[in-house]
Amino acid sequence: MTTWLAERDATAKLLAATLLTAAVLTTVDPLVTAVAIAAELALLPFTGVPAGVLWRRGWPILASAAGIFLFTVLLGAQDSPVLAHVAGLDVRENAAGYALRLVAVGLPGFIVFATIDPTDLADSLIAHLRVSPRFAIGALAAFRLVPLLADEYRLLGLARRARGIDAGWHPVRRLRLFFSTLFGLLVTAIRRGIRLATAMEARGFDRDTPRTTARPTRFGRPDALVVITGGILAAVVIMLKFAHT
């Protein structure tokens, strides 16, 4: 991507997202978390991430938030103020606050990592945060291999279906087949990780000698602006928290 935020340094984007996430974690006020979500969505045009891509990557967060909301409404504490009455149930402030906070915490991560190239992330961690090259290159390899997990899961399912293992529409059988396939995926990932670790050691990544960087990165003023923006948003969240209490 060639958007303004995509061209910024990976460390700057990680620091900005960390500041905002830390501020959101300090409150469960639904008004404050809703303001944080609105601010994060307002930054989407600068990321170049289409709404469809954001939806495909972020629907598990929304599903988790909906589950937390229902669980808190049904079984949560009853000492929180009531916001509304829906279908005979009291929708309390803590239920909306917990659900919105989960979305506000997860959204910066999705936006940031959607605009970070794994290679740029590894180079930035080594150059600016002085992370060990062994750890940074290992993280780079992990980021590169994560998309393969979805393909591996699909291939495992097709292979089992070819052998006549199909749960059909039975919910219990589908759940058992899901965990069985997930275990097979875990075994495959461990084997691939062992082969990758052996290959990295054969190329000298286990040595303590200093390593050079093929792509030098610089932390400029636009990158500092990203961190400052994250700090400002975090400060706004904190001020709103104290102003609304």
CSV table of C-alpha atoms in Angstrom, one decimal:
chain,number,residue,atom,x,y,z
A,1,MET,CA,0.0,0.0,0.0
A,2,THR,CA,1.1,3.6,-0.7
A,3,THR,CA,-1.1,5.4,1.8
A,4,TRP,CA,0.4,7.9,4.2
A,5,LEU,CA,0.2,5.7,7.2
A,6,ALA,CA,1.4,2.6,5.3
A,7,GLU,CA,4.7,4.4,4.5
A,8,ARG,CA,5.4,5.3,8.1
A,9,ASP,CA,7.8,3.4,10.3
A,10,ALA,CA,6.5,0.2,11.9
A,11,THR,CA,7.8,1.1,15.4
A,12,ALA,CA,6.0,4.5,15.3
A,13,LYS,CA,2.7,2.8,14.5
A,14,LEU,CA,3.2,0.2,17.2
A,15,LEU,CA,4.0,2.8,19.8
A,16,ALA,CA,0.9,4.9,18.8
A,17,ALA,CA,-1.3,1.8,18.9
A,18,THR,CA,0.2,0.8,22.3
A,19,LEU,CA,-0.5,4.3,23.8
A,20,LEU,CA,-4.1,4.3,22.7
A,21,THR,CA,-4.7,0.7,23.7
A,22,ALA,CA,-3.3,1.4,27.2
A,23,ALA,CA,-5.5,4.4,27.6
A,24,VAL,CA,-8.7,2.5,26.6
A,25,LEU,CA,-7.9,-0.3,29.0
A,26,THR,CA,-8.2,2.1,31.9
A,27,THR,CA,-11.9,2.6,31.5
A,28,VAL,CA,-15.1,0.7,30.9
A,29,ASP,CA,-17.2,3.8,30.3
A,30,PRO,CA,-19.3,3.2,27.2
A,31,LEU,CA,-19.2,6.9,26.2
A,32,VAL,CA,-15.4,7.1,26.4
A,33,THR,CA,-14.8,3.8,24.5
A,34,ALA,CA,-17.4,4.8,21.9
A,35,VAL,CA,-15.4,8.1,21.3
A,36,ALA,CA,-12.2,6.0,21.0
A,37,ILE,CA,-13.8,3.7,18.4
A,38,ALA,CA,-15.1,6.8,16.5
A,39,ALA,CA,-11.6,8.3,16.4
A,40,GLU,CA,-10.1,5.0,15.3
A,41,LEU,CA,-12.6,4.7,12.5
A,42,ALA,CA,-11.9,8.3,11.4
A,43,LEU,CA,-8.3,7.3,10.8
A,44,LEU,CA,-9.3,4.5,8.3
A,45,PRO,CA,-9.0,6.7,5.2
A,46,PHE,CA,-5.3,7.3,6.0
A,47,THR,CA,-4.6,3.6,6.3
A,48,GLY,CA,-5.9,2.4,2.9
A,49,VAL,CA,-7.5,-0.6,4.5
A,50,PRO,CA,-10.8,-1.3,2.7
A,51,ALA,CA,-13.9,-1.7,4.9
A,52,GLY,CA,-14.4,-5.2,3.5
A,53,VAL,CA,-10.9,-6.3,4.5
A,54,LEU,CA,-11.4,-4.8,7.9
A,55,TRP,CA,-14.6,-6.7,8.3
A,56,ARG,CA,-13.1,-10.1,7.2
A,57,ARG,CA,-10.2,-9.7,9.6
A,58,GLY,CA,-12.1,-8.1,12.5
A,59,TRP,CA,-15.3,-10.1,12.7
A,60,PRO,CA,-14.0,-12.4,15.5
A,61,ILE,CA,-13.5,-9.3,17.7
A,62,LEU,CA,-17.1,-8.3,17.0
A,63,ALA,CA,-18.3,-11.8,17.7
A,64,SER,CA,-16.4,-11.8,21.0
A,65,ALA,CA,-17.7,-8.4,21.9
A,66,ALA,CA,-21.3,-9.6,21.2
A,67,GLY,CA,-20.7,-12.7,23.4
A,68,ILE,CA,-19.3,-10.6,26.3
A,69,PHE,CA,-22.3,-8.2,26.0
A,70,LEU,CA,-24.9,-11.0,26.2
A,71,PHE,CA,-23.0,-12.8,29.0
A,72,THR,CA,-22.8,-9.5,31.0
A,73,VAL,CA,-26.5,-8.7,30.4
A,74,LEU,CA,-27.6,-12.1,31.5
A,75,LEU,CA,-25.2,-12.9,34.3
A,76,GLY,CA,-23.3,-9.7,35.1
A,77,ALA,CA,-23.5,-7.6,38.2
A,78,GLN,CA,-26.8,-5.7,38.7
A,79,ASP,CA,-25.3,-2.6,40.5
A,80,SER,CA,-24.5,-0.8,37.2
A,81,PRO,CA,-26.8,1.9,35.9
A,82,VAL,CA,-29.4,0.8,33.4
A,83,LEU,CA,-29.1,2.2,29.9
A,84,ALA,CA,-32.0,0.6,28.2
A,85,HIS,CA,-34.6,-2.1,28.4
A,86,VAL,CA,-34.6,-4.6,25.5
A,87,ALA,CA,-36.8,-7.7,25.3
A,88,GLY,CA,-37.5,-7.6,29.0
A,89,LEU,CA,-33.8,-7.4,29.8
A,90,ASP,CA,-31.9,-4.6,31.5
A,91,VAL,CA,-29.0,-3.4,29.4
A,92,ARG,CA,-26.6,-2.0,31.9
A,93,GLU,CA,-23.6,0.3,31.5
A,94,ASN,CA,-21.0,-2.3,32.3
A,95,ALA,CA,-22.3,-4.6,29.6
A,96,ALA,CA,-22.0,-2.0,26.9
A,97,GLY,CA,-18.7,-0.8,28.4
A,98,TYR,CA,-17.0,-4.2,28.3
A,99,ALA,CA,-18.1,-4.9,24.8
A,100,LEU,CA,-17.1,-1.5,23.4
A,101,ARG,CA,-13.8,-1.7,25.2
A,102,LEU,CA,-12.9,-5.0,23.5
A,103,VAL,CA,-13.6,-3.4,20.1
A,104,ALA,CA,-11.7,-0.3,21.0
A,105,VAL,CA,-8.7,-2.4,22.1
A,106,GLY,CA,-8.7,-4.7,19.1
A,107,LEU,CA,-9.3,-2.1,16.3
A,108,PRO,CA,-5.9,-0.3,16.6
A,109,GLY,CA,-4.1,-3.6,16.2
A,110,PHE,CA,-6.0,-4.6,13.1
A,111,ILE,CA,-5.4,-1.2,11.5
A,112,VAL,CA,-1.7,-1.1,12.4
A,113,PHE,CA,-0.8,-4.6,11.4
A,114,ALA,CA,-2.8,-4.3,8.1
A,115,THR,CA,-0.4,-1.4,7.1
A,116,ILE,CA,2.9,-3.0,8.3
A,117,ASP,CA,5.0,-5.2,6.0
A,118,PRO,CA,6.6,-8.0,8.0
A,119,THR,CA,10.0,-7.2,6.6
A,120,ASP,CA,9.7,-3.6,7.5
A,121,LEU,CA,8.6,-4.6,11.0
A,122,ALA,CA,11.7,-6.7,11.6
A,123,ASP,CA,14.1,-4.0,10.2
A,124,SER,CA,12.4,-1.4,12.4
A,125,LEU,CA,12.6,-3.5,15.6
A,126,ILE,CA,16.3,-4.1,15.0
A,127,ALA,CA,17.1,-0.4,14.1
A,128,HIS,CA,15.0,1.5,16.6
A,129,LEU,CA,14.1,-0.8,19.5
A,130,ARG,CA,17.5,-2.7,19.5
A,131,VAL,CA,15.7,-6.0,19.4
A,132,SER,CA,17.9,-9.0,18.9
A,133,PRO,CA,18.1,-9.9,15.2
A,134,ARG,CA,17.5,-13.6,16.1
A,135,PHE,CA,14.2,-12.7,17.7
A,136,ALA,CA,13.3,-10.1,15.0
A,137,ILE,CA,14.0,-12.5,12.1
A,138,GLY,CA,12.1,-15.2,13.9
A,139,ALA,CA,9.1,-12.9,14.3
A,140,LEU,CA,9.4,-12.1,10.6
A,141,ALA,CA,9.3,-15.8,9.7
A,142,ALA,CA,6.3,-16.3,11.9
A,143,PHE,CA,4.4,-13.4,10.3
A,144,ARG,CA,5.2,-14.8,6.8
A,145,LEU,CA,3.9,-18.2,7.8
A,146,VAL,CA,0.7,-17.2,9.6
A,147,PRO,CA,-1.3,-16.8,6.3
A,148,LEU,CA,-0.4,-20.4,5.4
A,149,LEU,CA,-2.3,-21.7,8.4
A,150,ALA,CA,-5.6,-20.9,6.8
A,151,ASP,CA,-4.6,-22.8,3.7
A,152,GLU,CA,-3.3,-25.7,5.8
A,153,TYR,CA,-6.6,-25.9,7.7
A,154,ARG,CA,-8.6,-26.0,4.4
A,155,LEU,CA,-6.3,-28.7,3.0
A,156,LEU,CA,-6.7,-30.8,6.1
A,157,GLY,CA,-10.5,-30.5,5.9
A,158,LEU,CA,-10.4,-31.5,2.2
A,159,ALA,CA,-8.1,-34.4,2.9
A,160,ARG,CA,-10.4,-35.7,5.6
A,161,ARG,CA,-13.5,-35.3,3.5
A,162,ALA,CA,-11.8,-37.3,0.7
A,163,ARG,CA,-11.3,-40.1,3.2
A,164,GLY,CA,-15.0,-40.0,4.1
A,165,ILE,CA,-14.6,-38.1,7.4
A,166,ASP,CA,-17.5,-35.6,7.3
A,167,ALA,CA,-19.5,-34.3,10.2
A,168,GLY,CA,-22.4,-33.1,8.0
A,169,TRP,CA,-24.8,-30.8,9.9
A,170,HIS,CA,-24.5,-32.6,13.3
A,171,PRO,CA,-23.2,-29.8,15.7
A,172,VAL,CA,-21.4,-32.2,18.1
A,173,ARG,CA,-19.7,-34.0,15.3
A,174,ARG,CA,-18.7,-30.7,13.7
A,175,LEU,CA,-17.2,-29.5,16.9
A,176,ARG,CA,-15.2,-32.7,17.4
A,177,LEU,CA,-14.0,-32.6,13.8
A,178,PHE,CA,-13.0,-28.9,14.3
A,179,PHE,CA,-10.8,-29.7,17.3
A,180,SER,CA,-9.4,-32.8,15.6
A,181,THR,CA,-8.4,-30.7,12.6
A,182,LEU,CA,-7.1,-28.0,14.8
A,183,PHE,CA,-4.8,-30.5,16.5
A,184,GLY,CA,-3.5,-31.7,13.1
A,185,LEU,CA,-2.9,-28.1,12.2
A,186,LEU,CA,-0.9,-27.6,15.4
A,187,VAL,CA,1.3,-30.7,14.7
A,188,THR,CA,1.9,-29.4,11.1
A,189,ALA,CA,2.9,-25.9,12.4
A,190,ILE,CA,5.3,-27.4,15.0
A,191,ARG,CA,7.0,-29.5,12.3
A,192,ARG,CA,7.3,-26.5,10.0
A,193,GLY,CA,8.7,-24.4,12.8
A,194,ILE,CA,11.3,-27.1,13.6
A,195,ARG,CA,12.4,-27.2,10.0
A,196,LEU,CA,12.5,-23.4,9.8
A,197,ALA,CA,14.6,-23.2,13.0
A,198,THR,CA,17.0,-25.7,11.7
A,199,ALA,CA,17.4,-23.8,8.5
A,200,MET,CA,17.9,-20.5,10.3
A,201,GLU,CA,20.6,-22.0,12.5
A,202,ALA,CA,22.3,-23.5,9.4
A,203,ARG,CA,22.5,-19.9,8.0
A,204,GLY,CA,24.2,-18.6,11.1
A,205,PHE,CA,21.3,-17.0,13.0
A,206,ASP,CA,22.3,-18.7,16.2
A,207,ARG,CA,25.6,-16.9,16.4
A,208,ASP,CA,26.3,-13.9,18.6
A,209,THR,CA,28.3,-12.0,16.0
A,210,PRO,CA,26.9,-8.5,15.0
A,211,ARG,CA,24.7,-8.5,12.0
A,212,THR,CA,24.2,-5.8,9.4
A,213,THR,CA,20.9,-4.4,8.0
A,214,ALA,CA,20.3,-4.6,4.3
A,215,ARG,CA,17.5,-2.0,4.4
A,216,PRO,CA,18.4,0.9,6.8
A,217,THR,CA,15.3,2.6,8.3
A,218,ARG,CA,15.1,6.2,9.6
A,219,PHE,CA,12.7,7.6,12.2
A,220,GLY,CA,11.7,11.0,10.7
A,221,ARG,CA,9.2,13.7,11.6
A,222,PRO,CA,6.2,12.0,10.0
A,223,ASP,CA,6.9,9.0,12.1
A,224,ALA,CA,7.1,11.2,15.2
A,225,LEU,CA,3.8,12.7,14.2
A,226,VAL,CA,2.2,9.2,14.3
A,227,VAL,CA,3.4,8.7,17.8
A,228,ILE,CA,2.2,12.1,18.9
A,229,THR,CA,-1.2,11.5,17.4
A,230,GLY,CA,-1.5,8.3,19.3
A,231,GLY,CA,-0.4,10.1,22.5
A,232,ILE,CA,-3.0,12.8,21.9
A,233,LEU,CA,-5.8,10.3,21.4
A,234,ALA,CA,-4.7,8.5,24.5
A,235,ALA,CA,-4.7,11.8,26.5
A,236,VAL,CA,-8.2,12.6,25.2
A,237,VAL,CA,-9.5,9.2,26.3
A,238,ILE,CA,-8.0,9.7,29.8
A,239,MET,CA,-9.4,13.2,30.1
A,240,LEU,CA,-12.8,12.0,29.0
A,241,LYS,CA,-12.6,9.3,31.5
A,242,PHE,CA,-12.1,11.7,34.4
A,243,ALA,CA,-14.5,14.3,33.0
A,244,HIS,CA,-17.4,11.8,32.7
A,245,THR,CA,-16.9,10.3,36.2
